[in-house]
Amino acid sequence: MLLNDKFGRSFKTLRVSLLSTCNLGCVYCTMGTEEEVLIDRKPQPSASFFLNHIARLHAQLNLQTIRFTGGEPLLYRELPQAIKGVKALGIPDIKLTTNAFLLDRMAPALKTAGLRYVNVSLDAMDEESFFRMTRRRQLDRTLKGIETALACGLDVKINAVMMKGKNDDQVLPLLEYAFERGIAIRFLEVMTMGHLFGHGQEYLFSQDEILNVIASEYNFSKQHRKSSSTANYWQTTEGGVFGIIANDTEPFCQDCNRLRLDAEGNIYGCLSNNHAIALSGAEDEQELGEKLQQAMSQKQELHFTGSEMSMMHIGG
Ligand code: SAM
């Protein structure tokens, strides 16, 4: 089935939120209450629960990419099985978004299972800023996770959410760390999601502000933006490449190809719409197609507004 909307958008990337809890308490995701950051002790859905949904969606959408996320996907016990299952479905790109706290010990098994790409969330290069952003110490665990992933041959990218007054002095240290290792890095404008909905603007450190900081040290020129890319990219005269995901000041809704699946089996077509569409009610392929149409109609035309749902649940 070909599912396109009036802007020619289709779903090609599925982000799967494997669980809604995390071992860090990042300030853009959570209020830092015990419940939000406590490791979930209740039973996790099985890998086959996710794989059944993914297989049905793939049959209709011919997906190009699965990205496992959460919560923290490395806390999901059947992650290697889930990766193997997606590989067996023939979906070409299998990716993971993680804080890398547990990556040092898990990277080899994940690579063997079929993982190719890892986005590591790293918002600071010094311990105090890292603590301000994540409410945890041990920045070295994340850095070690990155080194091990690189040594295993995984393709690593860094994502850094920039927040005014919290870590806006970390742009250059993060850039230098990435450039030294030849790792791609993207800076993200903070999104008004979850507890920031309605008042996240006070923390906005915009694309222009990020560029101004980088311009104090580097000369760079803008690169052509690939269709469906979440980021704008620039290249320095020395050859370093960096991206900015300007969620707020230059949203990329017009060619967004993402669909989201949460750990309760609900799909979402857009981060600005937190109306869950339950897949459980779709008895046959026609009903599934209707649910996908519903998800497609959630997509915004131009503006990202955010929603009350935290990325911790819907999947970042
Ligand atoms: N725990 C994993 C991690 O830290 O990468 C995966 C889930 S986490 C929700 C994924 C990413 O979503 C975060 O690192 C951050 O880049 C992004 N994110 C979450 N809330 C955000 C917000 N309000 N604004 C911008 N980015 C956000």
PDB file of C-alpha atoms in Angstrom, residues 133-284:
ATOM      1  CA  MET A 133      21.928  18.233  32.056  1.00  0.00           C
ATOM      2  CA  THR A 134      21.531  14.589  33.117  1.00  0.00           C
ATOM      3  CA  ARG A 135      21.303  14.718  36.947  1.00  0.00           C
ATOM      4  CA  ARG A 136      23.998  11.994  36.932  1.00  0.00           C
ATOM      5  CA  ARG A 137      27.760  11.935  37.283  1.00  0.00           C
ATOM      6  CA  GLN A 138      30.094   9.559  35.438  1.00  0.00           C
ATOM      7  CA  LEU A 139      30.477  11.327  32.101  1.00  0.00           C
ATOM      8  CA  ASP A 140      33.383   8.905  31.587  1.00  0.00           C
ATOM      9  CA  ARG A 141      30.912   6.016  31.211  1.00  0.00           C
ATOM     10  CA  THR A 142      29.323   7.669  28.189  1.00  0.00           C
ATOM     11  CA  LEU A 143      32.743   8.481  26.709  1.00  0.00           C
ATOM     12  CA  LYS A 144      33.904   4.894  27.233  1.00  0.00           C
ATOM     13  CA  GLY A 145      30.740   3.646  25.556  1.00  0.00           C
ATOM     14  CA  ILE A 146      31.524   5.802  22.525  1.00  0.00           C
ATOM     15  CA  GLU A 147      35.113   4.521  22.314  1.00  0.00           C
ATOM     16  CA  THR A 148      33.991   0.885  22.491  1.00  0.00           C
ATOM     17  CA  ALA A 149      31.290   1.411  19.878  1.00  0.00           C
ATOM     18  CA  LEU A 150      33.860   2.958  17.521  1.00  0.00           C
ATOM     19  CA  ALA A 151      36.299   0.118  18.184  1.00  0.00           C
ATOM     20  CA  CYS A 152      33.541  -2.397  17.282  1.00  0.00           C
ATOM     21  CA  GLY A 153      33.050  -0.697  13.925  1.00  0.00           C
ATOM     22  CA  LEU A 154      29.708   0.914  14.725  1.00  0.00           C
ATOM     23  CA  ASP A 155      28.906   4.159  12.935  1.00  0.00           C
ATOM     24  CA  VAL A 156      28.612   6.684  15.795  1.00  0.00           C
ATOM     25  CA  LYS A 157      26.993  10.129  15.755  1.00  0.00           C
ATOM     26  CA  ILE A 158      26.688  12.526  18.673  1.00  0.00           C
ATOM     27  CA  ASN A 159      23.510  14.440  19.451  1.00  0.00           C
ATOM     28  CA  ALA A 160      23.759  17.367  21.876  1.00  0.00           C
ATOM     29  CA  VAL A 161      20.694  19.255  23.095  1.00  0.00           C
ATOM     30  CA  MET A 162      21.695  22.842  23.813  1.00  0.00           C
ATOM     31  CA  MET A 163      19.910  24.727  26.604  1.00  0.00           C
ATOM     32  CA  LYS A 164      20.436  28.381  27.452  1.00  0.00           C
ATOM     33  CA  GLY A 165      21.952  28.803  30.902  1.00  0.00           C
ATOM     34  CA  LYS A 166      22.568  25.062  31.288  1.00  0.00           C
ATOM     35  CA  ASN A 167      25.135  23.896  28.725  1.00  0.00           C
ATOM     36  CA  ASP A 168      25.427  26.658  26.114  1.00  0.00           C
ATOM     37  CA  ASP A 169      29.138  26.938  26.983  1.00  0.00           C
ATOM     38  CA  GLN A 170      29.652  23.353  25.762  1.00  0.00           C
ATOM     39  CA  VAL A 171      29.294  23.927  22.001  1.00  0.00           C
ATOM     40  CA  LEU A 172      33.024  24.250  21.281  1.00  0.00           C
ATOM     41  CA  PRO A 173      34.239  21.486  23.649  1.00  0.00           C
ATOM     42  CA  LEU A 174      31.714  19.062  22.108  1.00  0.00           C
ATOM     43  CA  LEU A 175      32.667  20.099  18.588  1.00  0.00           C
ATOM     44  CA  GLU A 176      36.373  19.616  19.319  1.00  0.00           C
ATOM     45  CA  TYR A 177      35.756  16.170  20.840  1.00  0.00           C
ATOM     46  CA  ALA A 178      33.815  15.082  17.745  1.00  0.00           C
ATOM     47  CA  PHE A 179      36.243  16.604  15.232  1.00  0.00           C
ATOM     48  CA  GLU A 180      39.231  14.927  16.930  1.00  0.00           C
ATOM     49  CA  ARG A 181      37.592  11.522  16.449  1.00  0.00           C
ATOM     50  CA  GLY A 182      36.022  12.173  13.055  1.00  0.00           C
ATOM     51  CA  ILE A 183      32.540  11.622  14.554  1.00  0.00           C
ATOM     52  CA  ALA A 184      29.533  13.447  13.110  1.00  0.00           C
ATOM     53  CA  ILE A 185      27.910  15.791  15.620  1.00  0.00           C
ATOM     54  CA  ARG A 186      24.516  17.481  15.637  1.00  0.00           C
ATOM     55  CA  PHE A 187      23.356  20.184  18.023  1.00  0.00           C
ATOM     56  CA  LEU A 188      19.640  20.223  18.807  1.00  0.00           C
ATOM     57  CA  GLU A 189      17.450  23.143  19.732  1.00  0.00           C
ATOM     58  CA  VAL A 190      15.413  22.182  22.766  1.00  0.00           C
ATOM     59  CA  MET A 191      11.821  21.144  22.013  1.00  0.00           C
ATOM     60  CA  THR A 192       8.796  22.157  24.060  1.00  0.00           C
ATOM     61  CA  MET A 193       7.896  18.591  24.973  1.00  0.00           C
ATOM     62  CA  GLY A 194       6.680  16.998  28.197  1.00  0.00           C
ATOM     63  CA  HIS A 195       7.219  19.215  31.257  1.00  0.00           C
ATOM     64  CA  LEU A 196       8.691  21.940  28.983  1.00  0.00           C
ATOM     65  CA  PHE A 197       5.474  22.164  26.945  1.00  0.00           C
ATOM     66  CA  GLY A 198       4.261  25.752  26.957  1.00  0.00           C
ATOM     67  CA  HIS A 199       7.384  27.225  28.567  1.00  0.00           C
ATOM     68  CA  GLY A 200      10.456  25.698  26.947  1.00  0.00           C
ATOM     69  CA  GLN A 201      11.296  28.902  25.082  1.00  0.00           C
ATOM     70  CA  GLU A 202      13.243  30.301  28.034  1.00  0.00           C
ATOM     71  CA  TYR A 203      15.853  27.574  27.431  1.00  0.00           C
ATOM     72  CA  LEU A 204      16.020  27.956  23.662  1.00  0.00           C
ATOM     73  CA  PHE A 205      19.597  28.303  22.435  1.00  0.00           C
ATOM     74  CA  SER A 206      18.845  28.800  18.774  1.00  0.00           C
ATOM     75  CA  GLN A 207      20.532  27.645  15.574  1.00  0.00           C
ATOM     76  CA  ASP A 208      21.768  31.233  15.009  1.00  0.00           C
ATOM     77  CA  GLU A 209      23.218  31.407  18.507  1.00  0.00           C
ATOM     78  CA  ILE A 210      24.968  28.055  18.054  1.00  0.00           C
ATOM     79  CA  LEU A 211      26.394  29.216  14.707  1.00  0.00           C
ATOM     80  CA  ASN A 212      27.634  32.447  16.296  1.00  0.00           C
ATOM     81  CA  VAL A 213      29.555  30.486  18.919  1.00  0.00           C
ATOM     82  CA  ILE A 214      31.103  28.205  16.289  1.00  0.00           C
ATOM     83  CA  ALA A 215      31.962  31.223  14.102  1.00  0.00           C
ATOM     84  CA  SER A 216      34.133  32.559  16.926  1.00  0.00           C
ATOM     85  CA  GLU A 217      36.564  29.666  16.257  1.00  0.00           C
ATOM     86  CA  TYR A 218      35.870  28.283  12.767  1.00  0.00           C
ATOM     87  CA  ASN A 219      35.074  29.343   9.218  1.00  0.00           C
ATOM     88  CA  PHE A 220      32.367  27.197   7.661  1.00  0.00           C
ATOM     89  CA  SER A 221      29.919  26.983   4.770  1.00  0.00           C
ATOM     90  CA  LYS A 222      26.453  25.463   4.571  1.00  0.00           C
ATOM     91  CA  GLN A 223      25.932  22.114   2.845  1.00  0.00           C
ATOM     92  CA  HIS A 224      22.983  21.012   0.787  1.00  0.00           C
ATOM     93  CA  ARG A 225      20.205  19.522   2.999  1.00  0.00           C
ATOM     94  CA  LYS A 226      19.206  15.951   2.080  1.00  0.00           C
ATOM     95  CA  SER A 227      15.477  15.252   1.836  1.00  0.00           C
ATOM     96  CA  SER A 228      13.949  13.966   5.134  1.00  0.00           C
ATOM     97  CA  SER A 229      17.108  14.890   7.041  1.00  0.00           C
ATOM     98  CA  THR A 230      16.403  16.239  10.514  1.00  0.00           C
ATOM     99  CA  ALA A 231      19.492  18.474  10.406  1.00  0.00           C
ATOM    100  CA  ASN A 232      21.075  21.328   8.494  1.00  0.00           C
ATOM    101  CA  TYR A 233      24.805  20.720   7.936  1.00  0.00           C
ATOM    102  CA  TRP A 234      27.895  22.926   7.649  1.00  0.00           C
ATOM    103  CA  GLN A 235      31.524  22.129   6.831  1.00  0.00           C
ATOM    104  CA  THR A 236      34.496  23.962   8.303  1.00  0.00           C
ATOM    105  CA  THR A 237      37.434  24.962   6.096  1.00  0.00           C
ATOM    106  CA  GLU A 238      39.440  22.217   7.875  1.00  0.00           C
ATOM    107  CA  GLY A 239      36.850  19.645   6.711  1.00  0.00           C
ATOM    108  CA  GLY A 240      34.913  19.075   9.971  1.00  0.00           C
ATOM    109  CA  VAL A 241      31.177  18.594   9.512  1.00  0.00           C
ATOM    110  CA  PHE A 242      28.534  19.536  12.064  1.00  0.00           C
ATOM    111  CA  GLY A 243      24.752  19.656  11.982  1.00  0.00           C
ATOM    112  CA  ILE A 244      22.020  21.587  13.744  1.00  0.00           C
ATOM    113  CA  ILE A 245      18.537  20.216  14.310  1.00  0.00           C
ATOM    114  CA  ALA A 246      16.629  23.474  14.480  1.00  0.00           C
ATOM    115  CA  ASN A 247      13.408  22.008  15.853  1.00  0.00           C
ATOM    116  CA  ASP A 248      12.126  25.411  16.847  1.00  0.00           C
ATOM    117  CA  THR A 249      13.534  28.054  14.476  1.00  0.00           C
ATOM    118  CA  GLU A 250      13.653  25.993  11.260  1.00  0.00           C
ATOM    119  CA  PRO A 251      11.438  22.928  11.639  1.00  0.00           C
ATOM    120  CA  PHE A 252      11.594  20.218   8.985  1.00  0.00           C
ATOM    121  CA  CYS A 253       7.979  19.051   8.979  1.00  0.00           C
ATOM    122  CA  GLN A 254       7.517  19.370   5.219  1.00  0.00           C
ATOM    123  CA  ASP A 255       9.412  16.182   4.371  1.00  0.00           C
ATOM    124  CA  CYS A 256       9.309  14.341   7.702  1.00  0.00           C
ATOM    125  CA  ASN A 257       9.099  10.591   7.051  1.00  0.00           C
ATOM    126  CA  ARG A 258       8.966   9.382  10.655  1.00  0.00           C
ATOM    127  CA  LEU A 259       6.405   7.173  12.385  1.00  0.00           C
ATOM    128  CA  ARG A 260       6.666   6.261  16.077  1.00  0.00           C
ATOM    129  CA  LEU A 261       5.686   3.105  17.966  1.00  0.00           C
ATOM    130  CA  ASP A 262       5.594   3.065  21.771  1.00  0.00           C
ATOM    131  CA  ALA A 263       5.953   0.176  24.222  1.00  0.00           C
ATOM    132  CA  GLU A 264       2.159  -0.152  24.548  1.00  0.00           C
ATOM    133  CA  GLY A 265       1.714  -0.767  20.839  1.00  0.00           C
ATOM    134  CA  ASN A 266       0.494   2.736  19.940  1.00  0.00           C
ATOM    135  CA  ILE A 267       1.645   4.649  16.879  1.00  0.00           C
ATOM    136  CA  TYR A 268       2.086   8.417  16.455  1.00  0.00           C
ATOM    137  CA  GLY A 269       2.635  10.355  13.231  1.00  0.00           C
ATOM    138  CA  CYS A 270       3.987  13.521  14.805  1.00  0.00           C
ATOM    139  CA  LEU A 271       5.660  14.767  17.979  1.00  0.00           C
ATOM    140  CA  SER A 272       3.270  17.711  18.030  1.00  0.00           C
ATOM    141  CA  ASN A 273       0.299  15.398  18.447  1.00  0.00           C
ATOM    142  CA  ASN A 274       0.197  13.105  21.451  1.00  0.00           C
ATOM    143  CA  HIS A 275      -2.995  11.307  20.484  1.00  0.00           C
ATOM    144  CA  ALA A 276      -2.074   7.604  20.692  1.00  0.00           C
ATOM    145  CA  ILE A 277      -3.365   5.342  17.902  1.00  0.00           C
ATOM    146  CA  ALA A 278      -3.623   1.787  19.256  1.00  0.00           C
ATOM    147  CA  LEU A 279      -2.525  -0.910  16.816  1.00  0.00           C
ATOM    148  CA  SER A 280      -4.291  -3.549  18.903  1.00  0.00           C
ATOM    149  CA  GLY A 281      -7.653  -2.641  17.342  1.00  0.00           C
ATOM    150  CA  ALA A 282      -6.416  -3.269  13.781  1.00  0.00           C
ATOM    151  CA  GLU A 283      -7.734  -6.754  12.990  1.00  0.00           C
ATOM    152  CA  ASP A 284      -6.767  -6.842   9.343  1.00  0.00           C
TER     153      ASP A 284
END
